[in-house]
Amino acid sequence: MTFIIRQARETDALSLIALRRRLFEETSYMLWEPGEFKQTEDDERGRIIRLNRQPNSLILLAEAGKQLVGVLSATDDERNQLRHTSVLSVGVVRSHWSQGIASRMVQDAVTWSLTAGLKRLELTVHAANIRAVSVYMRYGFEVEGLRRSSLLVDGKYINEYLMALIHSE
């Protein structure tokens, strides 16, 4: 299937909310549970505007046909000592797994981070999510640590990897 990757626009707010809700329902690998996600269209529009204005933030969307099927958020921290860093989160709807969408979004985020002058990209990922871990490693991310029992998912404690990509100077 053909897809495109593009930067989020304000007009994507409602579609992005629907995508995020779908991701939260389809997999326990996302941090939100379906019932706790309460963002409104105005909230999401404001988030898109804010992140698009920050030099160390980005929202990429994957589109197949006219439907959003994936999202990558690279979020900033406004504190001076962390401005060289962006934190990634990635989600692709289950029907579009194994089609190269997550790989392409991560690749685009790595390229963007270089042009944005960032030193570090970081993320956390379920240690058991081998597919995601392998995508991140393919683009230069390394495991920096194990966060033991960091999440409580469906009554079970889950380990997470802290992973990062450090751009050399």
Coordinates of C-alpha atoms in Angstrom, one line a residue:
M1 CA 0.0 0.0 0.0
T2 CA 1.2 3.5 -0.8
F3 CA 1.5 6.1 1.9
I4 CA 2.8 9.6 2.4
I5 CA 4.5 11.2 5.4
R6 CA 3.8 14.8 6.1
Q7 CA 3.9 17.4 8.8
A8 CA 0.6 17.9 10.8
R9 CA -1.5 21.0 10.2
E10 CA -4.1 22.7 12.4
T11 CA -6.8 21.3 10.2
D12 CA -5.7 17.7 11.1
A13 CA -6.8 18.1 14.7
L14 CA -10.1 16.1 14.5
S15 CA -8.6 13.3 12.4
L16 CA -5.6 13.1 14.6
I17 CA -7.8 12.7 17.7
A18 CA -9.6 9.9 15.9
L19 CA -6.3 8.3 15.0
R20 CA -4.9 8.5 18.5
R21 CA -8.1 7.0 20.0
R22 CA -7.8 4.1 17.5
L23 CA -4.2 3.5 18.5
F24 CA -5.1 3.5 22.2
E25 CA -7.8 1.0 21.5
E26 CA -5.8 -1.3 19.3
T27 CA -2.6 -1.8 21.3
S28 CA -1.4 -1.6 24.9
Y29 CA 2.0 -0.4 23.6
M30 CA 0.8 3.2 23.8
L31 CA 0.9 5.1 27.1
W32 CA -2.8 6.2 27.1
E33 CA -5.6 3.9 27.8
P34 CA -8.7 4.5 25.7
G35 CA -10.9 5.8 28.5
E36 CA -8.5 8.3 29.8
F37 CA -7.9 10.2 26.5
K38 CA -10.1 13.3 26.7
Q39 CA -8.5 15.7 24.3
T40 CA -10.9 18.0 22.4
E41 CA -10.5 19.3 18.8
D42 CA -9.4 22.6 20.3
D43 CA -6.9 21.0 22.6
E44 CA -5.4 19.0 19.7
R45 CA -5.3 22.1 17.4
G46 CA -3.5 24.0 20.1
R47 CA -1.0 21.2 20.6
I48 CA -0.3 21.1 16.8
I49 CA 0.2 24.9 16.7
R50 CA 2.5 24.9 19.7
L51 CA 4.6 22.0 18.6
N52 CA 4.9 23.3 15.0
R53 CA 6.3 26.6 16.4
Q54 CA 9.0 24.9 18.5
P55 CA 12.3 24.3 16.9
N56 CA 12.8 21.0 18.6
S57 CA 9.3 19.6 18.1
L58 CA 7.6 17.9 15.2
I59 CA 4.4 16.0 14.4
L60 CA 4.5 13.7 11.4
L61 CA 1.5 12.0 10.0
A62 CA 1.3 8.9 7.8
E63 CA -1.6 9.0 5.3
A64 CA -2.8 6.1 3.2
G65 CA -5.4 7.3 0.7
K66 CA -7.1 10.0 2.7
Q67 CA -6.9 8.2 6.0
L68 CA -4.4 8.9 8.8
V69 CA -2.7 5.6 9.7
G70 CA 0.3 6.7 11.7
V71 CA 1.7 9.5 13.9
L72 CA 5.2 10.4 15.2
S73 CA 5.5 13.2 17.8
A74 CA 8.8 14.7 18.6
T75 CA 8.1 16.9 21.7
D76 CA 10.2 19.6 23.1
D77 CA 11.2 20.7 26.5
E78 CA 11.4 24.5 26.9
R79 CA 14.0 24.3 29.7
N80 CA 17.3 25.6 28.4
Q81 CA 19.3 22.6 29.5
L82 CA 17.1 20.2 27.5
R83 CA 16.6 22.2 24.3
H84 CA 19.0 20.0 22.5
T85 CA 16.7 17.0 23.0
S86 CA 13.4 15.8 21.6
V87 CA 11.3 12.9 22.9
L88 CA 9.7 10.6 20.3
S89 CA 6.5 8.7 20.4
V90 CA 5.3 6.6 17.4
G91 CA 2.1 4.8 16.6
V92 CA 0.8 3.0 13.5
V93 CA -2.7 1.4 13.2
R94 CA -2.5 -2.4 13.3
S95 CA -3.9 -2.8 9.8
H96 CA -0.8 -1.0 8.5
W97 CA 1.9 -2.7 10.5
S98 CA 4.9 -4.1 8.6
Q99 CA 4.5 -1.7 5.7
G100 CA 7.5 0.5 6.5
I101 CA 5.4 3.4 7.9
A102 CA 7.1 3.5 11.3
S103 CA 10.5 3.1 9.7
R104 CA 9.9 5.9 7.4
M105 CA 8.6 8.2 10.1
V106 CA 11.6 7.5 12.3
Q107 CA 14.0 8.0 9.4
D108 CA 12.3 11.3 8.6
A109 CA 12.5 12.3 12.3
V110 CA 16.2 11.5 12.5
T111 CA 16.8 13.6 9.3
W112 CA 14.7 16.5 10.8
S113 CA 16.6 16.3 14.1
L114 CA 19.9 16.9 12.2
T115 CA 18.6 19.9 10.4
A116 CA 17.0 21.2 13.6
G117 CA 20.4 21.1 15.3
L118 CA 19.4 18.6 17.9
K119 CA 22.0 16.5 19.7
R120 CA 19.7 13.8 21.2
L121 CA 16.5 12.0 20.3
E122 CA 15.0 9.8 23.0
L123 CA 12.1 7.5 23.7
T124 CA 10.8 4.7 25.9
V125 CA 9.4 1.5 24.5
H126 CA 8.0 -1.7 25.9
A127 CA 10.9 -4.1 26.3
A128 CA 8.7 -6.8 24.8
N129 CA 7.9 -4.8 21.7
I130 CA 10.8 -6.3 19.6
R131 CA 9.5 -5.0 16.3
A132 CA 9.6 -1.4 17.5
V133 CA 13.0 -1.8 19.3
S134 CA 14.4 -3.2 16.0
V135 CA 13.1 -0.2 14.0
Y136 CA 14.7 2.2 16.5
M137 CA 18.0 0.3 16.5
R138 CA 18.1 0.3 12.7
Y139 CA 18.2 4.1 12.8
G140 CA 20.9 4.4 15.4
F141 CA 19.0 4.3 18.7
E142 CA 20.7 2.5 21.5
V143 CA 19.3 1.1 24.7
E144 CA 20.5 3.3 27.6
G145 CA 18.7 1.6 30.3
L146 CA 15.9 -0.7 31.5
R147 CA 13.0 0.9 33.5
R148 CA 11.8 -2.2 35.5
S149 CA 8.1 -2.4 36.2
S150 CA 7.6 1.1 34.9
L151 CA 4.1 0.5 33.5
L152 CA 1.1 -1.2 34.8
V153 CA -0.8 -2.6 31.8
D154 CA -3.8 -4.9 32.1
G155 CA -2.8 -5.7 35.7
K156 CA 0.8 -6.7 34.8
Y157 CA 4.0 -4.7 35.4
I158 CA 5.9 -4.0 32.2
N159 CA 9.5 -3.2 31.6
E160 CA 10.5 -0.4 29.3
Y161 CA 13.7 0.4 27.5
L162 CA 15.0 4.0 27.5
M163 CA 16.5 4.4 24.1
A164 CA 18.4 7.4 22.6
L165 CA 20.1 8.5 19.4
I166 CA 23.0 10.8 20.0
H167 CA 24.3 12.8 17.0
S168 CA 28.1 13.0 16.8
E169 CA 29.7 16.4 16.5

